[in-house]
Amino acid sequence: MNIRPLGAMVLIKPIDTPTDYTVNGILIRESHDDVGNQAEVLSVGDRVENVAIGDVVLYDSRSQSLSPCTMKGERFILIGEHDLLAIMESE
């Protein structure tokens, strides 16, 4: 089964970032502001103009258009293109 986004929606897969945990398993974050999360673009709808499959993007984890989904035990997110914050480019 494949997921094909419609319109201006984008299917992304979050990229796990290294995190630190205490001995008791409590997550330690560098800051409480969790807005800029990284993800890889897996598929795009037919009205998406600015990102392409394979791009690594920053997205707003508090977006109203964010729809998490799980398939075969993997976590994916459907999100509107307008809620993508930036494309990560290597130098």
PDB file of N, CA and C in Angstrom:
ATOM      1  N   MET A   1       0.842  -1.176   0.000  1.00  0.00           N
ATOM      2  CA  MET A   1       0.000   0.000   0.000  1.00  0.00           C
ATOM      3  C   MET A   1       0.890   1.243   0.000  1.00  0.00           C
ATOM      4  N   ASN A   2       0.566   2.204  -0.827  1.00  0.00           N
ATOM      5  CA  ASN A   2       1.280   3.475  -0.894  1.00  0.00           C
ATOM      6  C   ASN A   2       0.355   4.604  -0.478  1.00  0.00           C
ATOM      7  N   ILE A   3       0.943   5.682   0.001  1.00  0.00           N
ATOM      8  CA  ILE A   3       0.183   6.885   0.336  1.00  0.00           C
ATOM      9  C   ILE A   3       0.514   7.939  -0.709  1.00  0.00           C
ATOM     10  N   ARG A   4      -0.510   8.428  -1.408  1.00  0.00           N
ATOM     11  CA  ARG A   4      -0.320   9.465  -2.421  1.00  0.00           C
ATOM     12  C   ARG A   4      -1.062  10.717  -1.966  1.00  0.00           C
ATOM     13  N   PRO A   5      -0.319  11.762  -1.575  1.00  0.00           N
ATOM     14  CA  PRO A   5      -0.966  12.988  -1.103  1.00  0.00           C
ATOM     15  C   PRO A   5      -1.774  13.658  -2.218  1.00  0.00           C
ATOM     16  N   LEU A   6      -2.843  14.323  -1.817  1.00  0.00           N
ATOM     17  CA  LEU A   6      -3.684  15.053  -2.757  1.00  0.00           C
ATOM     18  C   LEU A   6      -3.415  16.546  -2.653  1.00  0.00           C
ATOM     19  N   GLY A   7      -3.629  17.266  -3.745  1.00  0.00           N
ATOM     20  CA  GLY A   7      -3.523  18.724  -3.745  1.00  0.00           C
ATOM     21  C   GLY A   7      -2.167  19.226  -3.298  1.00  0.00           C
ATOM     22  N   ALA A   8      -2.160  20.100  -2.291  1.00  0.00           N
ATOM     23  CA  ALA A   8      -0.926  20.727  -1.809  1.00  0.00           C
ATOM     24  C   ALA A   8      -0.391  20.037  -0.554  1.00  0.00           C
ATOM     25  N   MET A   9      -0.721  18.763  -0.378  1.00  0.00           N
ATOM     26  CA  MET A   9      -0.243  18.013   0.781  1.00  0.00           C
ATOM     27  C   MET A   9       1.080  17.316   0.451  1.00  0.00           C
ATOM     28  N   VAL A  10       1.888  17.102   1.496  1.00  0.00           N
ATOM     29  CA  VAL A  10       3.206  16.490   1.361  1.00  0.00           C
ATOM     30  C   VAL A  10       3.308  15.357   2.378  1.00  0.00           C
ATOM     31  N   LEU A  11       3.809  14.198   1.949  1.00  0.00           N
ATOM     32  CA  LEU A  11       4.060  13.079   2.852  1.00  0.00           C
ATOM     33  C   LEU A  11       5.521  13.126   3.269  1.00  0.00           C
ATOM     34  N   ILE A  12       5.755  13.217   4.585  1.00  0.00           N
ATOM     35  CA  ILE A  12       7.122  13.295   5.082  1.00  0.00           C
ATOM     36  C   ILE A  12       7.364  12.206   6.122  1.00  0.00           C
ATOM     37  N   LYS A  13       8.636  11.861   6.274  1.00  0.00           N
ATOM     38  CA  LYS A  13       9.035  10.903   7.307  1.00  0.00           C
ATOM     39  C   LYS A  13       9.989  11.630   8.243  1.00  0.00           C
ATOM     40  N   PRO A  14       9.600  11.783   9.523  1.00  0.00           N
ATOM     41  CA  PRO A  14      10.458  12.482  10.479  1.00  0.00           C
ATOM     42  C   PRO A  14      11.834  11.824  10.583  1.00  0.00           C
ATOM     43  N   ILE A  15      12.847  12.666  10.714  1.00  0.00           N
ATOM     44  CA  ILE A  15      14.208  12.191  10.905  1.00  0.00           C
ATOM     45  C   ILE A  15      14.495  12.253  12.395  1.00  0.00           C
ATOM     46  N   ASP A  16      14.859  11.124  12.961  1.00  0.00           N
ATOM     47  CA  ASP A  16      15.166  11.093  14.389  1.00  0.00           C
ATOM     48  C   ASP A  16      16.414  11.900  14.659  1.00  0.00           C
ATOM     49  N   THR A  17      16.318  12.774  15.631  1.00  0.00           N
ATOM     50  CA  THR A  17      17.478  13.556  16.043  1.00  0.00           C
ATOM     51  C   THR A  17      17.988  12.986  17.350  1.00  0.00           C
ATOM     52  N   PRO A  18      19.288  13.050  17.567  1.00  0.00           N
ATOM     53  CA  PRO A  18      19.833  12.510  18.811  1.00  0.00           C
ATOM     54  C   PRO A  18      19.235  13.227  20.030  1.00  0.00           C
ATOM     55  N   THR A  19      18.886  12.455  21.017  1.00  0.00           N
ATOM     56  CA  THR A  19      18.353  13.024  22.246  1.00  0.00           C
ATOM     57  C   THR A  19      19.104  12.425  23.423  1.00  0.00           C
ATOM     58  N   ASP A  20      19.095  13.134  24.496  1.00  0.00           N
ATOM     59  CA  ASP A  20      19.729  12.657  25.718  1.00  0.00           C
ATOM     60  C   ASP A  20      18.653  12.295  26.726  1.00  0.00           C
ATOM     61  N   TYR A  21      18.901  11.220  27.461  1.00  0.00           N
ATOM     62  CA  TYR A  21      17.991  10.774  28.500  1.00  0.00           C
ATOM     63  C   TYR A  21      18.739  10.691  29.825  1.00  0.00           C
ATOM     64  N   THR A  22      18.035  10.940  30.904  1.00  0.00           N
ATOM     65  CA  THR A  22      18.627  10.740  32.224  1.00  0.00           C
ATOM     66  C   THR A  22      18.681   9.247  32.499  1.00  0.00           C
ATOM     67  N   VAL A  23      19.321   8.862  33.587  1.00  0.00           N
ATOM     68  CA  VAL A  23      19.406   7.453  33.980  1.00  0.00           C
ATOM     69  C   VAL A  23      18.014   6.864  34.170  1.00  0.00           C
ATOM     70  N   ASN A  24      17.069   7.684  34.618  1.00  0.00           N
ATOM     71  CA  ASN A  24      15.696   7.225  34.854  1.00  0.00           C
ATOM     72  C   ASN A  24      14.828   7.252  33.603  1.00  0.00           C
ATOM     73  N   GLY A  25      15.394   7.641  32.446  1.00  0.00           N
ATOM     74  CA  GLY A  25      14.651   7.628  31.201  1.00  0.00           C
ATOM     75  C   GLY A  25      13.918   8.907  30.872  1.00  0.00           C
ATOM     76  N   ILE A  26      14.215   9.997  31.541  1.00  0.00           N
ATOM     77  CA  ILE A  26      13.560  11.277  31.259  1.00  0.00           C
ATOM     78  C   ILE A  26      14.291  11.954  30.107  1.00  0.00           C
ATOM     79  N   LEU A  27      13.531  12.389  29.114  1.00  0.00           N
ATOM     80  CA  LEU A  27      14.082  13.043  27.932  1.00  0.00           C
ATOM     81  C   LEU A  27      14.577  14.443  28.276  1.00  0.00           C
ATOM     82  N   ILE A  28      15.822  14.740  27.852  1.00  0.00           N
ATOM     83  CA  ILE A  28      16.389  16.069  28.042  1.00  0.00           C
ATOM     84  C   ILE A  28      16.461  16.735  26.680  1.00  0.00           C
ATOM     85  N   ARG A  29      15.783  17.869  26.524  1.00  0.00           N
ATOM     86  CA  ARG A  29      15.815  18.621  25.272  1.00  0.00           C
ATOM     87  C   ARG A  29      16.658  19.865  25.471  1.00  0.00           C
ATOM     88  N   GLU A  30      17.223  20.346  24.356  1.00  0.00           N
ATOM     89  CA  GLU A  30      18.010  21.568  24.448  1.00  0.00           C
ATOM     90  C   GLU A  30      17.124  22.775  24.713  1.00  0.00           C
ATOM     91  N   SER A  31      15.897  22.743  24.202  1.00  0.00           N
ATOM     92  CA  SER A  31      14.961  23.823  24.485  1.00  0.00           C
ATOM     93  C   SER A  31      13.551  23.253  24.495  1.00  0.00           C
ATOM     94  N   HIS A  32      12.632  23.991  25.063  1.00  0.00           N
ATOM     95  CA  HIS A  32      11.240  23.536  25.108  1.00  0.00           C
ATOM     96  C   HIS A  32      10.508  23.843  23.808  1.00  0.00           C
ATOM     97  N   ASP A  33      11.081  24.678  22.962  1.00  0.00           N
ATOM     98  CA  ASP A  33      10.443  25.059  21.700  1.00  0.00           C
ATOM     99  C   ASP A  33      10.745  24.000  20.656  1.00  0.00           C
ATOM    100  N   ASP A  34       9.728  23.289  20.233  1.00  0.00           N
ATOM    101  CA  ASP A  34       9.873  22.105  19.396  1.00  0.00           C
ATOM    102  C   ASP A  34       9.401  22.364  17.972  1.00  0.00           C
ATOM    103  N   VAL A  35       9.443  23.604  17.504  1.00  0.00           N
ATOM    104  CA  VAL A  35       8.809  23.952  16.242  1.00  0.00           C
ATOM    105  C   VAL A  35       9.534  23.368  15.031  1.00  0.00           C
ATOM    106  N   GLY A  36      10.842  23.518  14.949  1.00  0.00           N
ATOM    107  CA  GLY A  36      11.562  23.110  13.747  1.00  0.00           C
ATOM    108  C   GLY A  36      12.005  21.673  13.773  1.00  0.00           C
ATOM    109  N   ASN A  37      11.201  20.778  13.251  1.00  0.00           N
ATOM    110  CA  ASN A  37      11.546  19.364  13.175  1.00  0.00           C
ATOM    111  C   ASN A  37      11.967  19.037  11.747  1.00  0.00           C
ATOM    112  N   GLN A  38      12.892  18.097  11.596  1.00  0.00           N
ATOM    113  CA  GLN A  38      13.377  17.718  10.272  1.00  0.00           C
ATOM    114  C   GLN A  38      12.676  16.456   9.778  1.00  0.00           C
ATOM    115  N   ALA A  39      12.462  16.412   8.461  1.00  0.00           N
ATOM    116  CA  ALA A  39      11.833  15.245   7.852  1.00  0.00           C
ATOM    117  C   ALA A  39      12.257  15.141   6.388  1.00  0.00           C
ATOM    118  N   GLU A  40      12.167  13.927   5.856  1.00  0.00           N
ATOM    119  CA  GLU A  40      12.449  13.698   4.440  1.00  0.00           C
ATOM    120  C   GLU A  40      11.132  13.654   3.679  1.00  0.00           C
ATOM    121  N   VAL A  41      11.084  14.303   2.525  1.00  0.00           N
ATOM    122  CA  VAL A  41       9.889  14.303   1.685  1.00  0.00           C
ATOM    123  C   VAL A  41       9.840  12.989   0.904  1.00  0.00           C
ATOM    124  N   LEU A  42       8.735  12.250   1.070  1.00  0.00           N
ATOM    125  CA  LEU A  42       8.576  10.962   0.400  1.00  0.00           C
ATOM    126  C   LEU A  42       7.660  11.025  -0.816  1.00  0.00           C
ATOM    127  N   SER A  43       6.663  11.908  -0.759  1.00  0.00           N
ATOM    128  CA  SER A  43       5.709  12.014  -1.853  1.00  0.00           C
ATOM    129  C   SER A  43       5.041  13.382  -1.769  1.00  0.00           C
ATOM    130  N   VAL A  44       4.624  13.918  -2.921  1.00  0.00           N
ATOM    131  CA  VAL A  44       3.987  15.235  -2.959  1.00  0.00           C
ATOM    132  C   VAL A  44       2.708  15.189  -3.789  1.00  0.00           C
ATOM    133  N   GLY A  45       1.756  16.039  -3.416  1.00  0.00           N
ATOM    134  CA  GLY A  45       0.526  16.171  -4.184  1.00  0.00           C
ATOM    135  C   GLY A  45       0.760  16.956  -5.467  1.00  0.00           C
ATOM    136  N   ASP A  46      -0.237  16.960  -6.351  1.00  0.00           N
ATOM    137  CA  ASP A  46      -0.074  17.569  -7.678  1.00  0.00           C
ATOM    138  C   ASP A  46      -0.028  19.099  -7.665  1.00  0.00           C
ATOM    139  N   ARG A  47      -0.380  19.752  -6.553  1.00  0.00           N
ATOM    140  CA  ARG A  47      -0.307  21.211  -6.477  1.00  0.00           C
ATOM    141  C   ARG A  47       0.884  21.718  -5.668  1.00  0.00           C
ATOM    142  N   VAL A  48       1.780  20.821  -5.283  1.00  0.00           N
ATOM    143  CA  VAL A  48       2.974  21.221  -4.532  1.00  0.00           C
ATOM    144  C   VAL A  48       3.979  21.819  -5.504  1.00  0.00           C
ATOM    145  N   GLU A  49       4.504  23.001  -5.168  1.00  0.00           N
ATOM    146  CA  GLU A  49       5.375  23.719  -6.094  1.00  0.00           C
ATOM    147  C   GLU A  49       6.821  23.846  -5.638  1.00  0.00           C
ATOM    148  N   ASN A  50       7.069  23.849  -4.323  1.00  0.00           N
ATOM    149  CA  ASN A  50       8.386  24.251  -3.840  1.00  0.00           C
ATOM    150  C   ASN A  50       9.264  23.139  -3.282  1.00  0.00           C
ATOM    151  N   VAL A  51       8.742  21.960  -3.075  1.00  0.00           N
ATOM    152  CA  VAL A  51       9.557  20.854  -2.569  1.00  0.00           C
ATOM    153  C   VAL A  51       9.440  19.660  -3.491  1.00  0.00           C
ATOM    154  N   ALA A  52      10.447  18.799  -3.420  1.00  0.00           N
ATOM    155  CA  ALA A  52      10.469  17.619  -4.269  1.00  0.00           C
ATOM    156  C   ALA A  52      10.786  16.384  -3.423  1.00  0.00           C
ATOM    157  N   ILE A  53      10.470  15.239  -3.959  1.00  0.00           N
ATOM    158  CA  ILE A  53      10.785  13.979  -3.289  1.00  0.00           C
ATOM    159  C   ILE A  53      12.286  13.918  -3.030  1.00  0.00           C
ATOM    160  N   GLY A  54      12.640  13.549  -1.795  1.00  0.00           N
ATOM    161  CA  GLY A  54      14.042  13.457  -1.410  1.00  0.00           C
ATOM    162  C   GLY A  54      14.564  14.676  -0.666  1.00  0.00           C
ATOM    163  N   ASP A  55      13.851  15.805  -0.744  1.00  0.00           N
ATOM    164  CA  ASP A  55      14.264  16.996   0.006  1.00  0.00           C
ATOM    165  C   ASP A  55      14.172  16.721   1.507  1.00  0.00           C
ATOM    166  N   VAL A  56      15.055  17.341   2.274  1.00  0.00           N
ATOM    167  CA  VAL A  56      14.957  17.327   3.730  1.00  0.00           C
ATOM    168  C   VAL A  56      14.437  18.701   4.133  1.00  0.00           C
ATOM    169  N   VAL A  57      13.342  18.706   4.887  1.00  0.00           N
ATOM    170  CA  VAL A  57      12.657  19.951   5.217  1.00  0.00           C
ATOM    171  C   VAL A  57      12.520  20.126   6.724  1.00  0.00           C
ATOM    172  N   LEU A  58      12.309  21.365   7.125  1.00  0.00           N
ATOM    173  CA  LEU A  58      11.889  21.680   8.490  1.00  0.00           C
ATOM    174  C   LEU A  58      10.385  21.895   8.443  1.00  0.00           C
ATOM    175  N   TYR A  59       9.662  21.350   9.421  1.00  0.00           N
ATOM    176  CA  TYR A  59       8.211  21.530   9.442  1.00  0.00           C
ATOM    177  C   TYR A  59       7.757  21.972  10.822  1.00  0.00           C
ATOM    178  N   ASP A  60       6.595  22.586  10.862  1.00  0.00           N
ATOM    179  CA  ASP A  60       6.008  23.071  12.109  1.00  0.00           C
ATOM    180  C   ASP A  60       5.215  21.936  12.747  1.00  0.00           C
ATOM    181  N   SER A  61       5.720  21.424  13.870  1.00  0.00           N
ATOM    182  CA  SER A  61       5.067  20.286  14.523  1.00  0.00           C
ATOM    183  C   SER A  61       3.736  20.658  15.171  1.00  0.00           C
ATOM    184  N   ARG A  62       3.424  21.953  15.235  1.00  0.00           N
ATOM    185  CA  ARG A  62       2.143  22.393  15.807  1.00  0.00           C
ATOM    186  C   ARG A  62       1.150  22.813  14.732  1.00  0.00           C
ATOM    187  N   SER A  63       1.422  22.436  13.492  1.00  0.00           N
ATOM    188  CA  SER A  63       0.589  22.829  12.362  1.00  0.00           C
ATOM    189  C   SER A  63      -0.820  22.255  12.468  1.00  0.00           C
ATOM    190  N   GLN A  64      -1.797  23.036  12.035  1.00  0.00           N
ATOM    191  CA  GLN A  64      -3.181  22.571  11.991  1.00  0.00           C
ATOM    192  C   GLN A  64      -3.382  21.519  10.905  1.00  0.00           C
ATOM    193  N   SER A  65      -2.539  21.556   9.850  1.00  0.00           N
ATOM    194  CA  SER A  65      -2.719  20.613   8.744  1.00  0.00           C
ATOM    195  C   SER A  65      -1.932  19.317   8.932  1.00  0.00           C
ATOM    196  N   LEU A  66      -1.240  19.159  10.051  1.00  0.00           N
ATOM    197  CA  LEU A  66      -0.411  17.983  10.295  1.00  0.00           C
ATOM    198  C   LEU A  66      -1.293  16.786  10.658  1.00  0.00           C
ATOM    199  N   SER A  67      -1.131  15.691   9.910  1.00  0.00           N
ATOM    200  CA  SER A  67      -1.886  14.466  10.176  1.00  0.00           C
ATOM    201  C   SER A  67      -0.919  13.292  10.293  1.00  0.00           C
ATOM    202  N   PRO A  68      -0.611  12.857  11.514  1.00  0.00           N
ATOM    203  CA  PRO A  68       0.287  11.714  11.665  1.00  0.00           C
ATOM    204  C   PRO A  68      -0.395  10.428  11.213  1.00  0.00           C
ATOM    205  N   CYS A  69       0.378   9.520  10.658  1.00  0.00           N
ATOM    206  CA  CYS A  69      -0.152   8.212  10.278  1.00  0.00           C
ATOM    207  C   CYS A  69       0.962   7.174  10.433  1.00  0.00           C
ATOM    208  N   THR A  70       0.563   5.930  10.617  1.00  0.00           N
ATOM    209  CA  THR A  70       1.512   4.837  10.774  1.00  0.00           C
ATOM    210  C   THR A  70       1.165   3.760   9.765  1.00  0.00           C
ATOM    211  N   MET A  71       2.181   3.247   9.094  1.00  0.00           N
ATOM    212  CA  MET A  71       1.979   2.164   8.142  1.00  0.00           C
ATOM    213  C   MET A  71       3.131   1.185   8.294  1.00  0.00           C
ATOM    214  N   LYS A  72       2.798  -0.074   8.504  1.00  0.00           N
ATOM    215  CA  LYS A  72       3.789  -1.133   8.699  1.00  0.00           C
ATOM    216  C   LYS A  72       4.771  -0.779   9.816  1.00  0.00           C
ATOM    217  N   GLY A  73       4.261  -0.176  10.877  1.00  0.00           N
ATOM    218  CA  GLY A  73       5.067   0.153  12.030  1.00  0.00           C
ATOM    219  C   GLY A  73       5.945   1.388  11.887  1.00  0.00           C
ATOM    220  N   GLU A  74       5.896   2.064  10.745  1.00  0.00           N
ATOM    221  CA  GLU A  74       6.690   3.276  10.534  1.00  0.00           C
ATOM    222  C   GLU A  74       5.797   4.504  10.658  1.00  0.00           C
ATOM    223  N   ARG A  75       6.381   5.580  11.182  1.00  0.00           N
ATOM    224  CA  ARG A  75       5.640   6.821  11.415  1.00  0.00           C
ATOM    225  C   ARG A  75       5.837   7.773  10.242  1.00  0.00           C
ATOM    226  N   PHE A  76       4.724   8.289   9.732  1.00  0.00           N
ATOM    227  CA  PHE A  76       4.728   9.260   8.639  1.00  0.00           C
ATOM    228  C   PHE A  76       3.848  10.432   9.031  1.00  0.00           C
ATOM    229  N   ILE A  77       3.989  11.535   8.284  1.00  0.00           N
ATOM    230  CA  ILE A  77       3.150  12.708   8.521  1.00  0.00           C
ATOM    231  C   ILE A  77       2.688  13.262   7.178  1.00  0.00           C
ATOM    232  N   LEU A  78       1.399  13.538   7.082  1.00  0.00           N
ATOM    233  CA  LEU A  78       0.851  14.299   5.959  1.00  0.00           C
ATOM    234  C   LEU A  78       0.712  15.734   6.449  1.00  0.00           C
ATOM    235  N   ILE A  79       1.250  16.675   5.674  1.00  0.00           N
ATOM    236  CA  ILE A  79       1.244  18.072   6.093  1.00  0.00           C
ATOM    237  C   ILE A  79       1.076  18.961   4.862  1.00  0.00           C
ATOM    238  N   GLY A  80       0.432  20.095   5.037  1.00  0.00           N
ATOM    239  CA  GLY A  80       0.278  21.037   3.937  1.00  0.00           C
ATOM    240  C   GLY A  80       1.611  21.692   3.587  1.00  0.00           C
ATOM    241  N   GLU A  81       1.840  21.920   2.306  1.00  0.00           N
ATOM    242  CA  GLU A  81       3.098  22.540   1.873  1.00  0.00           C
ATOM    243  C   GLU A  81       3.320  23.881   2.574  1.00  0.00           C
ATOM    244  N   HIS A  82       2.269  24.637   2.830  1.00  0.00           N
ATOM    245  CA  HIS A  82       2.402  25.949   3.464  1.00  0.00           C
ATOM    246  C   HIS A  82       2.912  25.859   4.904  1.00  0.00           C
ATOM    247  N   ASP A  83       2.891  24.678   5.508  1.00  0.00           N
ATOM    248  CA  ASP A  83       3.402  24.507   6.870  1.00  0.00           C
ATOM    249  C   ASP A  83       4.834  23.967   6.906  1.00  0.00           C
ATOM    250  N   LEU A  84       5.452  23.844   5.749  1.00  0.00           N
ATOM    251  CA  LEU A  84       6.870  23.511   5.705  1.00  0.00           C
ATOM    252  C   LEU A  84       7.636  24.820   5.853  1.00  0.00           C
ATOM    253  N   LEU A  85       8.639  24.830   6.718  1.00  0.00           N
ATOM    254  CA  LEU A  85       9.329  26.067   7.056  1.00  0.00           C
ATOM    255  C   LEU A  85      10.540  26.343   6.175  1.00  0.00           C
ATOM    256  N   ALA A  86      11.260  25.290   5.775  1.00  0.00           N
ATOM    257  CA  ALA A  86      12.495  25.490   4.998  1.00  0.00           C
ATOM    258  C   ALA A  86      12.943  24.164   4.395  1.00  0.00           C
ATOM    259  N   ILE A  87      13.752  24.264   3.358  1.00  0.00           N
ATOM    260  CA  ILE A  87      14.424  23.107   2.771  1.00  0.00           C
ATOM    261  C   ILE A  87      15.867  23.140   3.265  1.00  0.00           C
ATOM    262  N   MET A  88      16.335  22.047   3.820  1.00  0.00           N
ATOM    263  CA  MET A  88      17.698  21.948   4.318  1.00  0.00           C
ATOM    264  C   MET A  88      18.614  21.651   3.122  1.00  0.00           C
ATOM    265  N   GLU A  89      19.609  22.496   2.912  1.00  0.00           N
ATOM    266  CA  GLU A  89      20.526  22.299   1.807  1.00  0.00           C
ATOM    267  C   GLU A  89      21.941  22.116   2.355  1.00  0.00           C
ATOM    268  N   SER A  90      22.648  21.119   1.827  1.00  0.00           N
ATOM    269  CA  SER A  90      24.034  20.927   2.260  1.00  0.00           C
ATOM    270  C   SER A  90      24.930  21.881   1.476  1.00  0.00           C
ATOM    271  N   GLU A  91      26.009  22.299   2.112  1.00  0.00           N
ATOM    272  CA  GLU A  91      26.913  23.275   1.494  1.00  0.00           C
ATOM    273  C   GLU A  91      27.916  22.595   0.600  1.00  0.00           C
TER     274      GLU A  91
END
